[in-house]
mmCIF file of C-alpha atoms in Angstrom:
data_model
loop_
_atom_site.group_PDB
_atom_site.id
_atom_site.type_symbol
_atom_site.label_atom_id
_atom_site.label_comp_id
_atom_site.label_asym_id
_atom_site.label_seq_id
_atom_site.Cartn_x
_atom_site.Cartn_y
_atom_site.Cartn_z
ATOM 1 C CA MET A 19 -89.538 18.721 114.631
ATOM 2 C CA ASN A 20 -87.278 16.190 113.001
ATOM 3 C CA ASN A 21 -87.328 16.581 109.216
ATOM 4 C CA ASP A 22 -86.191 13.031 108.512
ATOM 5 C CA ILE A 23 -88.641 11.351 106.141
ATOM 6 C CA PRO A 24 -89.908 8.024 107.533
ATOM 7 C CA ALA A 25 -88.491 5.019 105.719
ATOM 8 C CA LEU A 26 -91.715 3.355 104.644
ATOM 9 C CA ASP A 27 -89.706 0.570 103.006
ATOM 10 C CA CYS A 28 -89.031 -0.787 106.484
ATOM 11 C CA PRO A 29 -91.984 -2.762 107.927
ATOM 12 C CA ALA A 30 -91.080 -1.729 111.476
ATOM 13 C CA VAL A 31 -91.370 1.972 110.576
ATOM 14 C CA VAL A 32 -94.716 1.421 108.864
ATOM 15 C CA ASN A 33 -96.093 -0.501 111.861
ATOM 16 C CA ASP A 34 -94.921 2.207 114.255
ATOM 17 C CA LEU A 35 -96.527 4.940 112.169
ATOM 18 C CA ALA A 36 -99.785 2.986 111.898
ATOM 19 C CA GLU A 37 -99.800 2.455 115.672
ATOM 20 C CA ARG A 38 -99.403 6.185 116.290
ATOM 21 C CA LEU A 39 -102.233 7.031 113.905
ATOM 22 C CA GLY A 40 -104.441 4.466 115.649
ATOM 23 C CA SER A 41 -104.778 6.441 118.904
ATOM 24 C CA LEU A 42 -105.484 10.084 119.694
ATOM 25 C CA SER A 43 -102.627 10.287 122.176
ATOM 26 C CA ARG A 44 -100.037 10.113 119.361
ATOM 27 C CA PHE A 45 -102.243 11.015 116.398
ATOM 28 C CA LEU A 46 -100.778 14.473 115.799
ATOM 29 C CA ASP A 47 -97.257 13.065 115.871
ATOM 30 C CA GLY A 48 -98.168 10.554 113.166
ATOM 31 C CA ILE A 49 -99.818 13.190 110.958
ATOM 32 C CA ASN A 50 -96.728 15.397 111.221
ATOM 33 C CA ASP A 51 -94.546 12.510 110.013
ATOM 34 C CA LEU A 52 -96.844 12.016 107.017
ATOM 35 C CA MET A 53 -96.576 15.705 106.162
ATOM 36 C CA LYS A 54 -92.809 15.253 105.748
ATOM 37 C CA PHE A 55 -93.450 13.582 102.381
ATOM 38 C CA SER A 56 -94.563 16.953 100.974
ATOM 39 C CA CYS A 57 -90.954 17.819 100.148
ATOM 40 C CA LEU A 58 -90.555 14.821 97.834
ATOM 41 C CA GLY A 59 -90.823 15.017 94.075
ATOM 42 C CA ASP A 60 -93.542 13.316 92.080
ATOM 43 C CA HIS A 61 -91.393 10.317 91.176
ATOM 44 C CA GLU A 62 -90.284 9.696 94.769
ATOM 45 C CA LEU A 63 -93.773 10.322 96.116
ATOM 46 C CA GLN A 64 -95.248 7.790 93.728
ATOM 47 C CA HIS A 65 -92.984 5.153 95.238
ATOM 48 C CA TYR A 66 -94.624 5.606 98.671
ATOM 49 C CA SER A 67 -98.095 6.595 97.464
ATOM 50 C CA ARG A 68 -99.890 3.333 98.280
ATOM 51 C CA LYS A 69 -98.603 3.218 101.853
ATOM 52 C CA ILE A 70 -99.418 6.902 102.385
ATOM 53 C CA ILE A 71 -103.024 6.378 101.269
ATOM 54 C CA ALA A 72 -103.329 3.266 103.452
ATOM 55 C CA LEU A 73 -102.059 5.186 106.504
ATOM 56 C CA THR A 74 -104.490 8.028 105.742
ATOM 57 C CA GLU A 75 -107.386 5.574 105.649
ATOM 58 C CA GLY A 76 -106.255 4.273 109.039
ATOM 59 C CA ALA A 77 -106.264 7.822 110.417
ATOM 60 C CA ARG A 78 -109.805 8.323 109.123
ATOM 61 C CA MET A 79 -110.971 5.175 110.900
ATOM 62 C CA THR A 80 -109.419 6.397 114.156
ATOM 63 C CA LEU A 81 -111.180 9.762 114.030
ATOM 64 C CA ARG A 82 -114.522 8.178 113.218
ATOM 65 C CA ARG A 83 -114.107 5.726 116.075
ATOM 66 C CA GLU A 84 -113.460 8.620 118.466
ATOM 67 C CA GLY A 85 -116.625 10.419 117.324
ATOM 68 C CA VAL A 86 -115.137 13.104 115.068
ATOM 69 C CA ALA A 87 -117.566 14.149 112.308
ATOM 70 C CA LEU A 88 -115.366 14.432 109.222
ATOM 71 C CA TYR A 89 -117.519 17.011 107.425
ATOM 72 C CA LEU A 90 -116.965 20.712 106.818
ATOM 73 C CA PHE A 91 -120.543 21.616 107.731
ATOM 74 C CA VAL A 92 -120.516 19.926 111.170
ATOM 75 C CA ILE A 93 -119.246 21.792 114.209
ATOM 76 C CA CYS A 94 -116.485 20.100 116.213
ATOM 77 C CA SER A 95 -115.816 20.241 119.939
ATOM 78 C CA GLU A 96 -112.767 22.092 121.231
ATOM 79 C CA GLU A 97 -111.293 18.837 122.522
ATOM 80 C CA LEU A 98 -111.341 17.090 119.139
ATOM 81 C CA LEU A 99 -110.769 20.168 116.974
ATOM 82 C CA PRO A 100 -106.917 19.829 116.690
ATOM 83 C CA TYR A 101 -107.200 16.282 115.325
ATOM 84 C CA LYS A 102 -109.849 17.228 112.779
ATOM 85 C CA SER A 103 -107.866 20.272 111.657
ATOM 86 C CA ALA A 104 -104.641 18.262 111.196
ATOM 87 C CA TYR A 105 -106.501 15.597 109.208
ATOM 88 C CA PHE A 106 -108.065 18.140 106.828
ATOM 89 C CA LYS A 107 -104.690 19.836 106.295
ATOM 90 C CA PHE A 108 -103.263 16.514 105.171
ATOM 91 C CA LEU A 109 -106.243 15.950 102.848
ATOM 92 C CA LEU A 110 -105.563 19.310 101.197
ATOM 93 C CA TRP A 111 -101.959 18.270 100.622
ATOM 94 C CA ILE A 112 -103.125 15.012 98.980
ATOM 95 C CA ARG A 113 -105.436 17.006 96.707
ATOM 96 C CA HIS A 114 -102.570 19.288 95.633
ATOM 97 C CA ARG A 115 -100.258 16.356 94.880
ATOM 98 C CA ARG A 116 -102.876 14.043 93.409
ATOM 99 C CA PRO A 117 -101.235 13.862 89.934
ATOM 100 C CA ALA A 118 -98.256 12.187 91.591
ATOM 101 C CA PHE A 119 -100.380 9.266 92.798
ATOM 102 C CA PRO A 120 -101.031 6.309 90.455
ATOM 103 C CA ALA A 121 -104.368 6.088 88.694
ATOM 104 C CA ASP A 122 -105.235 2.604 89.976
ATOM 105 C CA ILE A 123 -105.842 3.990 93.487
ATOM 106 C CA GLY A 124 -107.904 6.904 92.209
ATOM 107 C CA ASP A 125 -111.114 5.530 93.750
ATOM 108 C CA ARG A 126 -109.551 5.365 97.200
ATOM 109 C CA ILE A 127 -108.238 8.925 96.884
ATOM 110 C CA ALA A 128 -111.642 10.160 95.691
ATOM 111 C CA SER A 129 -113.258 8.572 98.745
ATOM 112 C CA LEU A 130 -110.858 10.434 101.038
ATOM 113 C CA LEU A 131 -111.267 13.787 99.271
ATOM 114 C CA SER A 132 -115.066 13.619 98.972
ATOM 115 C CA VAL A 133 -115.439 15.529 102.274
ATOM 116 C CA LEU A 134 -113.775 18.577 100.677
ATOM 117 C CA LYS A 135 -116.502 19.001 98.032
ATOM 118 C CA THR A 136 -119.069 20.696 100.270
ATOM 119 C CA ASN A 137 -120.323 23.915 98.668
ATOM 120 C CA PHE A 138 -122.141 25.515 101.595
ATOM 121 C CA THR A 139 -121.289 26.923 104.998
ATOM 122 C CA ILE A 140 -123.223 26.533 108.238
ATOM 123 C CA ARG A 141 -122.999 28.824 111.244
ATOM 124 C CA PHE A 142 -124.116 27.276 114.501
ATOM 125 C CA GLY A 143 -124.330 29.515 117.540
ATOM 126 C CA GLY A 144 -122.254 32.168 115.798
ATOM 127 C CA VAL A 145 -119.479 29.649 114.975
ATOM 128 C CA ASP A 146 -118.492 29.048 111.357
ATOM 129 C CA THR A 147 -117.799 25.347 110.842
ATOM 130 C CA ARG A 148 -115.130 26.138 108.230
ATOM 131 C CA ALA A 149 -113.461 28.968 110.090
ATOM 132 C CA GLN A 150 -113.062 26.974 113.300
ATOM 133 C CA LEU A 151 -110.621 24.593 111.555
ATOM 134 C CA GLY A 152 -108.142 27.450 111.087
ATOM 135 C CA ILE A 153 -107.432 26.600 107.435
ATOM 136 C CA GLU A 154 -107.613 29.599 105.130
ATOM 137 C CA GLU A 155 -108.104 27.499 102.018
ATOM 138 C CA LEU A 156 -111.312 26.041 103.444
ATOM 139 C CA LEU A 157 -112.947 29.392 104.184
ATOM 140 C CA VAL A 158 -114.329 29.578 100.627
ATOM 141 C CA PRO A 159 -115.847 26.509 98.946
ATOM 142 C CA ASN A 160 -113.368 25.029 96.520
ATOM 143 C CA ASP A 161 -115.837 24.073 93.800
ATOM 144 C CA ALA A 162 -117.722 26.977 92.222
ATOM 145 C CA PRO A 163 -121.458 26.365 91.748
ATOM 146 C CA THR A 164 -122.564 25.140 88.349
ATOM 147 C CA PRO A 165 -124.818 27.297 86.117
ATOM 148 C CA CYS A 166 -127.808 25.154 87.090
ATOM 149 C CA GLU A 167 -127.103 25.695 90.794
ATOM 150 C CA THR A 168 -126.686 29.444 90.163
ATOM 151 C CA VAL A 169 -130.130 29.645 88.535
ATOM 152 C CA ILE A 170 -131.694 27.725 91.424
ATOM 153 C CA GLN A 171 -130.053 29.986 93.998
ATOM 154 C CA THR A 172 -131.122 33.124 92.075
ATOM 155 C CA ALA A 173 -134.721 31.908 91.892
ATOM 156 C CA ALA A 174 -134.690 31.067 95.601
ATOM 157 C CA HIS A 175 -133.386 34.530 96.541
ATOM 158 C CA ALA A 176 -135.954 36.198 94.277
ATOM 159 C CA HIS A 177 -138.760 34.153 95.819
ATOM 160 C CA ALA A 178 -137.604 35.126 99.315
ATOM 161 C CA ALA A 179 -137.475 38.809 98.337
ATOM 162 C CA ILE A 180 -141.014 38.677 96.971
ATOM 163 C CA ALA A 181 -142.271 36.970 100.125
ATOM 164 C CA LEU A 182 -140.690 39.677 102.298
ATOM 165 C CA SER A 183 -141.998 42.534 100.110
ATOM 166 C CA PRO A 184 -145.667 41.813 99.287
ATOM 167 C CA GLN A 185 -146.257 45.381 98.090
ATOM 168 C CA LYS A 186 -144.198 44.684 94.953
ATOM 169 C CA SER A 187 -146.089 43.433 91.924
ATOM 170 C CA TYR A 188 -145.450 39.928 90.702
ATOM 171 C CA ALA A 189 -145.072 41.210 87.152
ATOM 172 C CA ALA A 190 -141.960 43.132 88.161
ATOM 173 C CA SER A 191 -140.202 39.941 89.212
ATOM 174 C CA ASP A 192 -138.275 37.901 86.678
ATOM 175 C CA ALA A 193 -138.380 34.747 88.803
ATOM 176 C CA MET A 194 -141.290 32.364 88.366
ATOM 177 C CA LEU A 195 -142.840 31.180 91.596
ATOM 178 C CA PRO A 196 -142.887 27.407 92.153
ATOM 179 C CA PRO A 197 -146.316 25.732 91.849
ATOM 180 C CA ASP A 198 -148.177 25.161 95.066
ATOM 181 C CA ALA A 199 -148.463 21.407 94.637
ATOM 182 C CA LEU A 200 -149.516 20.792 98.212
ATOM 183 C CA ALA A 201 -152.511 23.160 97.986
ATOM 184 C CA LYS A 202 -153.655 21.565 94.738
ATOM 185 C CA LYS A 203 -153.433 18.130 96.295
ATOM 186 C CA LYS A 204 -155.527 19.197 99.290
ATOM 187 C CA GLN A 205 -158.082 20.807 96.976
ATOM 188 C CA ARG A 206 -158.320 17.616 94.941
ATOM 189 C CA ILE A 207 -158.836 15.509 98.070
ATOM 190 C CA HIS A 208 -161.547 17.909 99.257
ATOM 191 C CA GLN A 209 -163.363 17.626 95.928
ATOM 192 C CA LEU A 210 -163.240 13.839 96.034
ATOM 193 C CA SER A 211 -164.576 13.769 99.604
ATOM 194 C CA ARG A 212 -167.513 15.965 98.592
ATOM 195 C CA TYR A 213 -168.284 13.680 95.662
ATOM 196 C CA VAL A 214 -168.230 10.539 97.812
ATOM 197 C CA LYS A 215 -170.660 12.070 100.314
ATOM 198 C CA SER A 216 -173.059 13.288 97.596
ATOM 199 C CA PRO A 217 -176.171 11.199 96.613
ATOM 200 C CA ALA A 218 -174.906 10.962 93.051
ATOM 201 C CA ALA A 219 -171.989 8.836 94.201
ATOM 202 C CA ASN A 220 -174.354 6.162 95.616
ATOM 203 C CA THR A 221 -176.692 6.140 92.590
ATOM 204 C CA PRO A 222 -175.861 3.832 89.681
ATOM 205 C CA PRO A 223 -175.383 5.596 86.366
ATOM 206 C CA PRO A 224 -178.345 5.625 83.945
ATOM 207 C CA VAL A 225 -178.447 2.983 81.235
ATOM 208 C CA SER A 226 -179.098 3.915 77.614
ATOM 209 C CA ARG A 227 -182.361 2.635 76.066
ATOM 210 C CA GLN A 228 -180.534 0.744 73.389
ATOM 211 C CA TYR A 229 -179.259 -1.616 76.072
ATOM 212 C CA LEU A 230 -182.682 -2.082 77.765
ATOM 213 C CA PRO A 231 -184.777 -5.243 76.910
ATOM 214 C CA SER A 232 -187.849 -4.839 74.651
ATOM 215 C CA ASN A 233 -191.408 -6.022 75.442
ATOM 216 C CA ASN A 234 -190.986 -9.265 73.430
ATOM 217 C CA TRP A 235 -187.774 -10.105 75.097
ATOM 218 C CA GLU A 236 -187.480 -13.638 76.415
ATOM 219 C CA ALA A 237 -184.927 -15.042 78.666
ATOM 220 C CA PRO A 238 -182.481 -17.303 76.857
ATOM 221 C CA ARG A 239 -183.043 -21.024 77.230
ATOM 222 C CA LEU A 240 -180.323 -22.909 78.820
ATOM 223 C CA ARG A 241 -179.466 -26.120 77.005
ATOM 224 C CA ARG A 242 -178.544 -29.188 78.878
ATOM 225 C CA PRO A 243 -174.955 -30.042 78.174
ATOM 226 C CA PHE A 244 -174.402 -33.215 76.164
ATOM 227 C CA VAL A 245 -173.036 -36.041 78.254
ATOM 228 C CA ARG A 246 -171.989 -39.310 76.618
ATOM 229 C CA THR A 247 -173.476 -42.313 78.454
ATOM 230 C CA LYS A 248 -173.388 -46.083 77.959
ATOM 231 C CA ALA A 249 -176.753 -47.614 76.984
ATOM 232 C CA ILE A 250 -177.993 -50.679 78.862
ATOM 233 C CA ARG A 251 -180.632 -52.826 77.062
ATOM 234 C CA CYS A 252 -183.202 -54.604 79.196
ATOM 235 C CA GLU A 253 -185.860 -57.009 77.756
ATOM 236 C CA VAL A 254 -188.923 -58.294 79.629
ATOM 237 C CA VAL A 255 -189.741 -61.968 78.846
ATOM 238 C CA PRO A 256 -193.215 -63.420 79.643
ATOM 239 C CA GLU A 257 -193.427 -66.310 82.036
ATOM 240 C CA ASN A 258 -194.808 -68.779 79.427
ATOM 241 C CA GLN A 259 -192.168 -67.855 76.906
ATOM 242 C CA SER A 260 -188.577 -68.777 77.066
ATOM 243 C CA SER A 261 -186.070 -66.035 76.665
ATOM 244 C CA VAL A 262 -184.294 -68.233 74.149
ATOM 245 C CA GLU A 263 -185.718 -67.734 70.648
ATOM 246 C CA ASP A 264 -184.532 -71.093 69.233
ATOM 247 C CA GLU A 265 -186.549 -73.905 70.839
ATOM 248 C CA ASP A 266 -184.342 -76.632 69.311
ATOM 249 C CA TRP A 267 -181.307 -75.238 70.983
ATOM 250 C CA GLU A 268 -179.759 -77.588 73.468
ATOM 251 C CA ALA A 269 -177.217 -76.831 76.019
ATOM 252 C CA PRO A 270 -173.833 -78.371 75.245
ATOM 253 C CA CYS A 271 -172.952 -81.491 77.165
ATOM 254 C CA LEU A 272 -170.124 -80.988 79.490
ATOM 255 C CA GLN A 273 -167.749 -83.927 79.486
ATOM 256 C CA ARG A 274 -166.965 -85.432 82.779
ATOM 257 C CA PRO A 275 -163.306 -85.323 83.480
ATOM 258 C CA PHE A 276 -161.555 -88.684 83.244
ATOM 259 C CA VAL A 277 -160.637 -90.105 86.612
ATOM 260 C CA ARG A 278 -158.673 -93.346 86.879
ATOM 261 C CA THR A 279 -160.310 -95.776 89.354
ATOM 262 C CA GLU A 280 -159.582 -99.344 90.497
ATOM 263 C CA ALA A 281 -162.239 -101.979 89.732
ATOM 264 C CA ILE A 282 -163.326 -104.309 92.533
ATOM 265 C CA CYS A 283 -165.066 -107.630 91.526
ATOM 266 C CA CYS A 284 -167.488 -109.161 94.037
ATOM 267 C CA GLU A 285 -169.197 -112.588 93.601
ATOM 268 C CA VAL A 286 -172.139 -113.859 95.588
ATOM 269 C CA VAL A 287 -171.625 -117.476 96.753
ATOM 270 C CA PRO A 288 -174.435 -119.678 98.037
ATOM 271 C CA ASP A 289 -174.295 -120.686 101.593
ATOM 272 C CA ASN A 290 -174.000 -124.385 100.804
ATOM 273 C CA GLN A 291 -171.133 -123.896 98.448
ATOM 274 C CA SER A 292 -167.700 -123.029 99.471
ATOM 275 C CA SER A 293 -165.956 -120.304 97.692
ATOM 276 C CA LEU A 294 -162.819 -122.423 97.539
ATOM 277 C CA ASP A 295 -164.234 -125.245 95.323
ATOM 278 C CA ASP A 296 -163.073 -123.705 92.147
ATOM 279 C CA LEU A 297 -159.640 -123.339 93.495
ATOM 280 C CA PHE A 298 -159.249 -127.005 94.138
ATOM 281 C CA MET A 299 -161.238 -128.364 91.177
ATOM 282 C CA LEU A 300 -159.455 -131.177 89.468
ATOM 283 C CA ASP A 301 -159.694 -131.973 85.749
#
């Protein structure tokens, strides 16, 4: 294997490395080139840290697209096992050199390393999901269980031992059994169903005598609500009496409107007299 470190300052080298990590046919070759940065110091590694994390995220997308379950508790097929193993080896290297990476990309690094924080092991069909990766560091969970988790595990083991050995007295056990919440819930539902079916559930509760009406009790009278109305006064007048009290009252005379007209003068003339005599009368 060539030990020359890829020149990530050159865009062509970065594109070629990203292309190799984008397909399974050249995936292992790309991961091996990324592992060459392990020989660099912290100062030199910090110079390429952003591009290394970006290429690792691209490798994660490729494995997920090809159906690789990137979890320590999931079994992997023999065909995809080399790619998953190489990817987890590179994640372990990032975790060892994490102080060399800048703090502003800490969230991205934490997202990549979150798959390494599994604290349990699963055996499926006699195959250990951690052991099949071939990485000795992953055989034992990295993070030790917290005191709270230790107490929970101890109580669970004690409860299992008591269940398997019923002849032992419960007083000899230091672990307190968990409450049977499900049985209590069923018992409560059964009690409620019995109450609903009983005659007492369909009978109204008795009323105290202090709330019962006495013998002289009368129903309250409902008052008609006050409604403001407008009064209309009507007066009946006899036929022989005028409705007008003042007999001397006279109706006002309405003046006829002035209309200009043209006067026409007509004179009756006897038959034996001509109407033209006056016109020709001489002095």
